[in-house]
Amino acid sequence: MQGNQACAEAAITAGCKFFAGYPITPATEIAEHLAKRLPQTGGIAIQMEDELAALSAVIGASWAGAKAMTATSGPGFSLMQENIGYAFMTETPCVIANIQRAGPSTGQATKCAQGDVMQTRWGTHGDYTPIVLSPNSVQEMYNLTIRAFNLAETHRTPVILLADEIIAHMREKITIPPSNKIKIINRKKPKKTDKTFFNTEEIPPMPSVGDGFNVPVTGSTHNKHGHRYTADPNVHRQLVERLAEKINKNANQIINFESHNIENCEIIIISYGCTSRAVHETIELAEKRGINAGSIRLKTLWPFPEKIIQTIAKNAKMIFVPEMNLRQIFYEVERTVHGAVPVLPINKIGGGEMITPEELLTKITKSVNNIE
Amino acid sequence: MHLPFCTGCGNTTVMNCFLRAVHELGYKDLRKFVFCSGIGCAAWIPSPYFKADSIHTTHGRSIPAATGVKLVRPTLNVVVFGGDGDLVGIGLSHLIHAARRNLDITVIMVNNMIYGMTGGQMAPTTPFKAKTTTTPYGNFEHPFDTTRLIVAAGACYAARWTTFHVEQLREAMKKALTTKGFAFIEAVSQCPTAFGRRVGLKTAKELLQWFKENSVPLQEAERTAEKDLAGKIVVGEFVCRELPTLTEIVHETIKEATNDA
């Protein structure tokens, strides 16, 4: 199965009933697959006039009670930024798949890159905390899409599935567990007596429009009833801090990674997405040269796993961060370890060319020798 | 209730007409309605002042949000309120695409011919040569004839009246709300604060007088030479037809696809 198809099938399994999108390479197969499959499962798939309309329709559908998603790539993701902020501010669960290609601008539309990492973190205006997941296989396109829906519903927030062209377009065998083995989470619905649907202590229940709760949904600063309240700095501060905090507070449950030999290794490679696929072989090659290497693969990019990286940095001599961009997660790792160990970038951009195990090894060997 | 509109604003007239229309159609409350609006003065008409569900979206995106709501909950009456800046400025593409798709919602556009909330800048509906804060030498662009544009795009119902024509406006809203398919109302409305005082019509009364004297019924306009219609407001019902709606077609497709699967 292809990565994008796995994402689409997982969305259906997760309970997605609404897709709105605008075609863009290399994300289009998600729209095409859902256009065929969603109606068969009683869902709606619609092609909108642009990406702004696509995410707006998804937000409308979510408030109408449907689990909803859109899929795009870098330029379209840029167009969605205003509404990503709106979804965050209005606590609207939805999933946005961003299949990265080489930018900026139209860039290399058909080539792989990992250049949207910081766009997922700081893309919209104002302060916010996003949840961003990063798959590195077709199996994970499936697993993490389901997880994206579950996290969106649990935390009442938009969740971004940040994949890349290689993962989205390659074909691999995947195992789809029996449906009773897949955990599906649905949003908390209000009781008839509930009155507050925004900005409460816990994550508030979410009514659907048309259910008789008279909810005013607004992207303006609002109180717990949803009413606009923009004059008081405290109301704004409390709201924005809580929206960020509801995710930060649960970061331990959200953060997800895979590690290999991190206990007593000299060097650690921190990677994510397609780049991480070269790391396993690199470690084997390094061992043959007498370098004791370990790795961490990030399945959650945001919230960033600061504590884990700080802990492992204590034992390592050096950290390498390979990426198909000009340093994005690298700076985040550097900030996190705060000078405790040297952090070295390994970057490659253009033409969708992967960083190979040999390239990684060369850089690692050179750096290790320099230190010794 | 304290409304956010300036003294003399036409939004209160539009609000009154709509609520009366709903009342006269026999609705006891707004339980079966969902209101979507974007950014700008007219976007405040339903949200949060109506006791109803409302989605106050980002600028220009009320119609796509309404698309999501209506497709998922076809039995709800989805009504979009917006100004000319919101709906034919930043949001134009959504408006004409919704008309093309025949999305069965009602769109009420309050056309005050200006960007009111940001303080009186040129809108795509500002009359030719009118002075605004961003066209201090007079507007060198021509305004949209939005209602005709919507008719051409495929709407089932489209009407234009001014806030001087309260009865016609209310009746048009009733027709729009009972139309199966995309319905569009253009309510040409006075903005004494940001528009009127810069074009020499300082009060709501002067603006309403202007509407009264310069409105031409559609039938009469059709017999009038184009040059004689410059600066006039053509009012009336531009289209009233029945076509299959988007929600009908989408839900029929789902039925077929579910049976095939």
PDB file of N, CA, C and O in Angstrom, chain A residues 206-230:
ATOM      1  N   MET A 206     -17.571  19.235  23.785  1.00  0.00           N
ATOM      2  CA  MET A 206     -17.812  20.014  22.565  1.00  0.00           C
ATOM      3  C   MET A 206     -19.193  19.710  21.997  1.00  0.00           C
ATOM      4  O   MET A 206     -19.451  18.607  21.527  1.00  0.00           O
ATOM      5  N   PRO A 207     -20.093  20.696  22.036  1.00  0.00           N
ATOM      6  CA  PRO A 207     -21.408  20.466  21.441  1.00  0.00           C
ATOM      7  C   PRO A 207     -21.316  20.586  19.930  1.00  0.00           C
ATOM      8  O   PRO A 207     -20.353  21.150  19.417  1.00  0.00           O
ATOM      9  N   SER A 208     -22.302  20.050  19.224  1.00  0.00           N
ATOM     10  CA  SER A 208     -22.375  20.303  17.783  1.00  0.00           C
ATOM     11  C   SER A 208     -23.365  21.428  17.569  1.00  0.00           C
ATOM     12  O   SER A 208     -24.283  21.603  18.364  1.00  0.00           O
ATOM     13  N   VAL A 209     -23.182  22.174  16.498  1.00  0.00           N
ATOM     14  CA  VAL A 209     -24.200  23.170  16.152  1.00  0.00           C
ATOM     15  C   VAL A 209     -25.476  22.410  15.804  1.00  0.00           C
ATOM     16  O   VAL A 209     -25.429  21.301  15.287  1.00  0.00           O
ATOM     17  N   GLY A 210     -26.609  23.015  16.160  1.00  0.00           N
ATOM     18  CA  GLY A 210     -27.882  22.363  15.888  1.00  0.00           C
ATOM     19  C   GLY A 210     -28.370  21.486  17.023  1.00  0.00           C
ATOM     20  O   GLY A 210     -29.443  20.905  16.947  1.00  0.00           O
ATOM     21  N   ASP A 211     -27.577  21.379  18.088  1.00  0.00           N
ATOM     22  CA  ASP A 211     -27.961  20.554  19.232  1.00  0.00           C
ATOM     23  C   ASP A 211     -28.693  21.345  20.318  1.00  0.00           C
ATOM     24  O   ASP A 211     -29.030  20.802  21.371  1.00  0.00           O
ATOM     25  N   GLY A 212     -28.899  22.645  20.079  1.00  0.00           N
ATOM     26  CA  GLY A 212     -29.669  23.457  21.022  1.00  0.00           C
ATOM     27  C   GLY A 212     -28.876  24.080  22.152  1.00  0.00           C
ATOM     28  O   GLY A 212     -29.453  24.521  23.142  1.00  0.00           O
ATOM     29  N   PHE A 213     -27.567  24.124  22.017  1.00  0.00           N
ATOM     30  CA  PHE A 213     -26.766  24.720  23.099  1.00  0.00           C
ATOM     31  C   PHE A 213     -26.495  26.216  22.881  1.00  0.00           C
ATOM     32  O   PHE A 213     -25.952  26.865  23.761  1.00  0.00           O
ATOM     33  N   ASN A 214     -26.853  26.742  21.739  1.00  0.00           N
ATOM     34  CA  ASN A 214     -26.600  28.162  21.407  1.00  0.00           C
ATOM     35  C   ASN A 214     -25.147  28.564  21.637  1.00  0.00           C
ATOM     36  O   ASN A 214     -24.853  29.470  22.412  1.00  0.00           O
ATOM     37  N   VAL A 215     -24.249  27.881  20.976  1.00  0.00           N
ATOM     38  CA  VAL A 215     -22.828  28.207  21.170  1.00  0.00           C
ATOM     39  C   VAL A 215     -22.357  29.267  20.191  1.00  0.00           C
ATOM     40  O   VAL A 215     -22.533  29.125  18.992  1.00  0.00           O
ATOM     41  N   PRO A 216     -21.728  30.324  20.712  1.00  0.00           N
ATOM     42  CA  PRO A 216     -21.079  31.262  19.811  1.00  0.00           C
ATOM     43  C   PRO A 216     -19.602  30.863  19.670  1.00  0.00           C
ATOM     44  O   PRO A 216     -18.863  30.875  20.641  1.00  0.00           O
ATOM     45  N   VAL A 217     -19.223  30.477  18.481  1.00  0.00           N
ATOM     46  CA  VAL A 217     -17.829  30.089  18.246  1.00  0.00           C
ATOM     47  C   VAL A 217     -17.122  31.307  17.670  1.00  0.00           C
ATOM     48  O   VAL A 217     -17.593  31.884  16.689  1.00  0.00           O
ATOM     49  N   THR A 218     -16.030  31.696  18.276  1.00  0.00           N
ATOM     50  CA  THR A 218     -15.315  32.862  17.740  1.00  0.00           C
ATOM     51  C   THR A 218     -13.808  32.733  17.916  1.00  0.00           C
ATOM     52  O   THR A 218     -13.344  32.173  18.908  1.00  0.00           O
ATOM     53  N   GLY A 219     -13.078  33.248  16.947  1.00  0.00           N
ATOM     54  CA  GLY A 219     -11.622  33.283  17.042  1.00  0.00           C
ATOM     55  C   GLY A 219     -11.128  34.461  17.875  1.00  0.00           C
ATOM     56  O   GLY A 219      -9.942  34.570  18.164  1.00  0.00           O
ATOM     57  N   SER A 220     -12.053  35.332  18.273  1.00  0.00           N
ATOM     58  CA  SER A 220     -11.680  36.425  19.177  1.00  0.00           C
ATOM     59  C   SER A 220     -11.468  35.850  20.577  1.00  0.00           C
ATOM     60  O   SER A 220     -12.016  34.810  20.916  1.00  0.00           O
ATOM     61  N   THR A 221     -10.727  36.586  21.378  1.00  0.00           N
ATOM     62  CA  THR A 221     -10.564  36.196  22.778  1.00  0.00           C
ATOM     63  C   THR A 221     -11.948  36.108  23.412  1.00  0.00           C
ATOM     64  O   THR A 221     -12.783  36.996  23.219  1.00  0.00           O
ATOM     65  N   HIS A 222     -12.198  34.994  24.107  1.00  0.00           N
ATOM     66  CA  HIS A 222     -13.554  34.746  24.612  1.00  0.00           C
ATOM     67  C   HIS A 222     -13.514  34.167  26.014  1.00  0.00           C
ATOM     68  O   HIS A 222     -12.491  33.626  26.443  1.00  0.00           O
ATOM     69  N   ASN A 223     -14.649  34.239  26.691  1.00  0.00           N
ATOM     70  CA  ASN A 223     -14.748  33.637  28.021  1.00  0.00           C
ATOM     71  C   ASN A 223     -15.179  32.178  27.911  1.00  0.00           C
ATOM     72  O   ASN A 223     -15.293  31.647  26.803  1.00  0.00           O
ATOM     73  N   LYS A 224     -15.467  31.560  29.044  1.00  0.00           N
ATOM     74  CA  LYS A 224     -15.776  30.120  29.008  1.00  0.00           C
ATOM     75  C   LYS A 224     -17.087  29.804  28.296  1.00  0.00           C
ATOM     76  O   LYS A 224     -17.346  28.678  27.910  1.00  0.00           O
ATOM     77  N   HIS A 225     -17.956  30.828  28.124  1.00  0.00           N
ATOM     78  CA  HIS A 225     -19.195  30.619  27.378  1.00  0.00           C
ATOM     79  C   HIS A 225     -18.989  30.833  25.880  1.00  0.00           C
ATOM     80  O   HIS A 225     -19.916  30.641  25.098  1.00  0.00           O
ATOM     81  N   GLY A 226     -17.807  31.271  25.508  1.00  0.00           N
ATOM     82  CA  GLY A 226     -17.523  31.514  24.099  1.00  0.00           C
ATOM     83  C   GLY A 226     -17.740  32.958  23.697  1.00  0.00           C
ATOM     84  O   GLY A 226     -17.503  33.329  22.555  1.00  0.00           O
ATOM     85  N   HIS A 227     -18.223  33.782  24.644  1.00  0.00           N
ATOM     86  CA  HIS A 227     -18.501  35.175  24.296  1.00  0.00           C
ATOM     87  C   HIS A 227     -17.218  35.990  24.181  1.00  0.00           C
ATOM     88  O   HIS A 227     -16.315  35.873  25.010  1.00  0.00           O
ATOM     89  N   ARG A 228     -17.197  36.825  23.176  1.00  0.00           N
ATOM     90  CA  ARG A 228     -16.039  37.671  22.894  1.00  0.00           C
ATOM     91  C   ARG A 228     -15.759  38.581  24.088  1.00  0.00           C
ATOM     92  O   ARG A 228     -16.653  39.190  24.645  1.00  0.00           O
ATOM     93  N   TYR A 229     -14.485  38.655  24.440  1.00  0.00           N
ATOM     94  CA  TYR A 229     -14.093  39.435  25.608  1.00  0.00           C
ATOM     95  C   TYR A 229     -12.670  39.891  25.378  1.00  0.00           C
ATOM     96  O   TYR A 229     -11.716  39.217  25.759  1.00  0.00           O
ATOM     97  N   THR A 230     -12.497  41.023  24.726  1.00  0.00           N
ATOM     98  CA  THR A 230     -11.145  41.348  24.248  1.00  0.00           C
ATOM     99  C   THR A 230     -10.465  42.475  25.017  1.00  0.00           C
ATOM    100  O   THR A 230      -9.289  42.751  24.793  1.00  0.00           O
TER     101      THR A 230
END
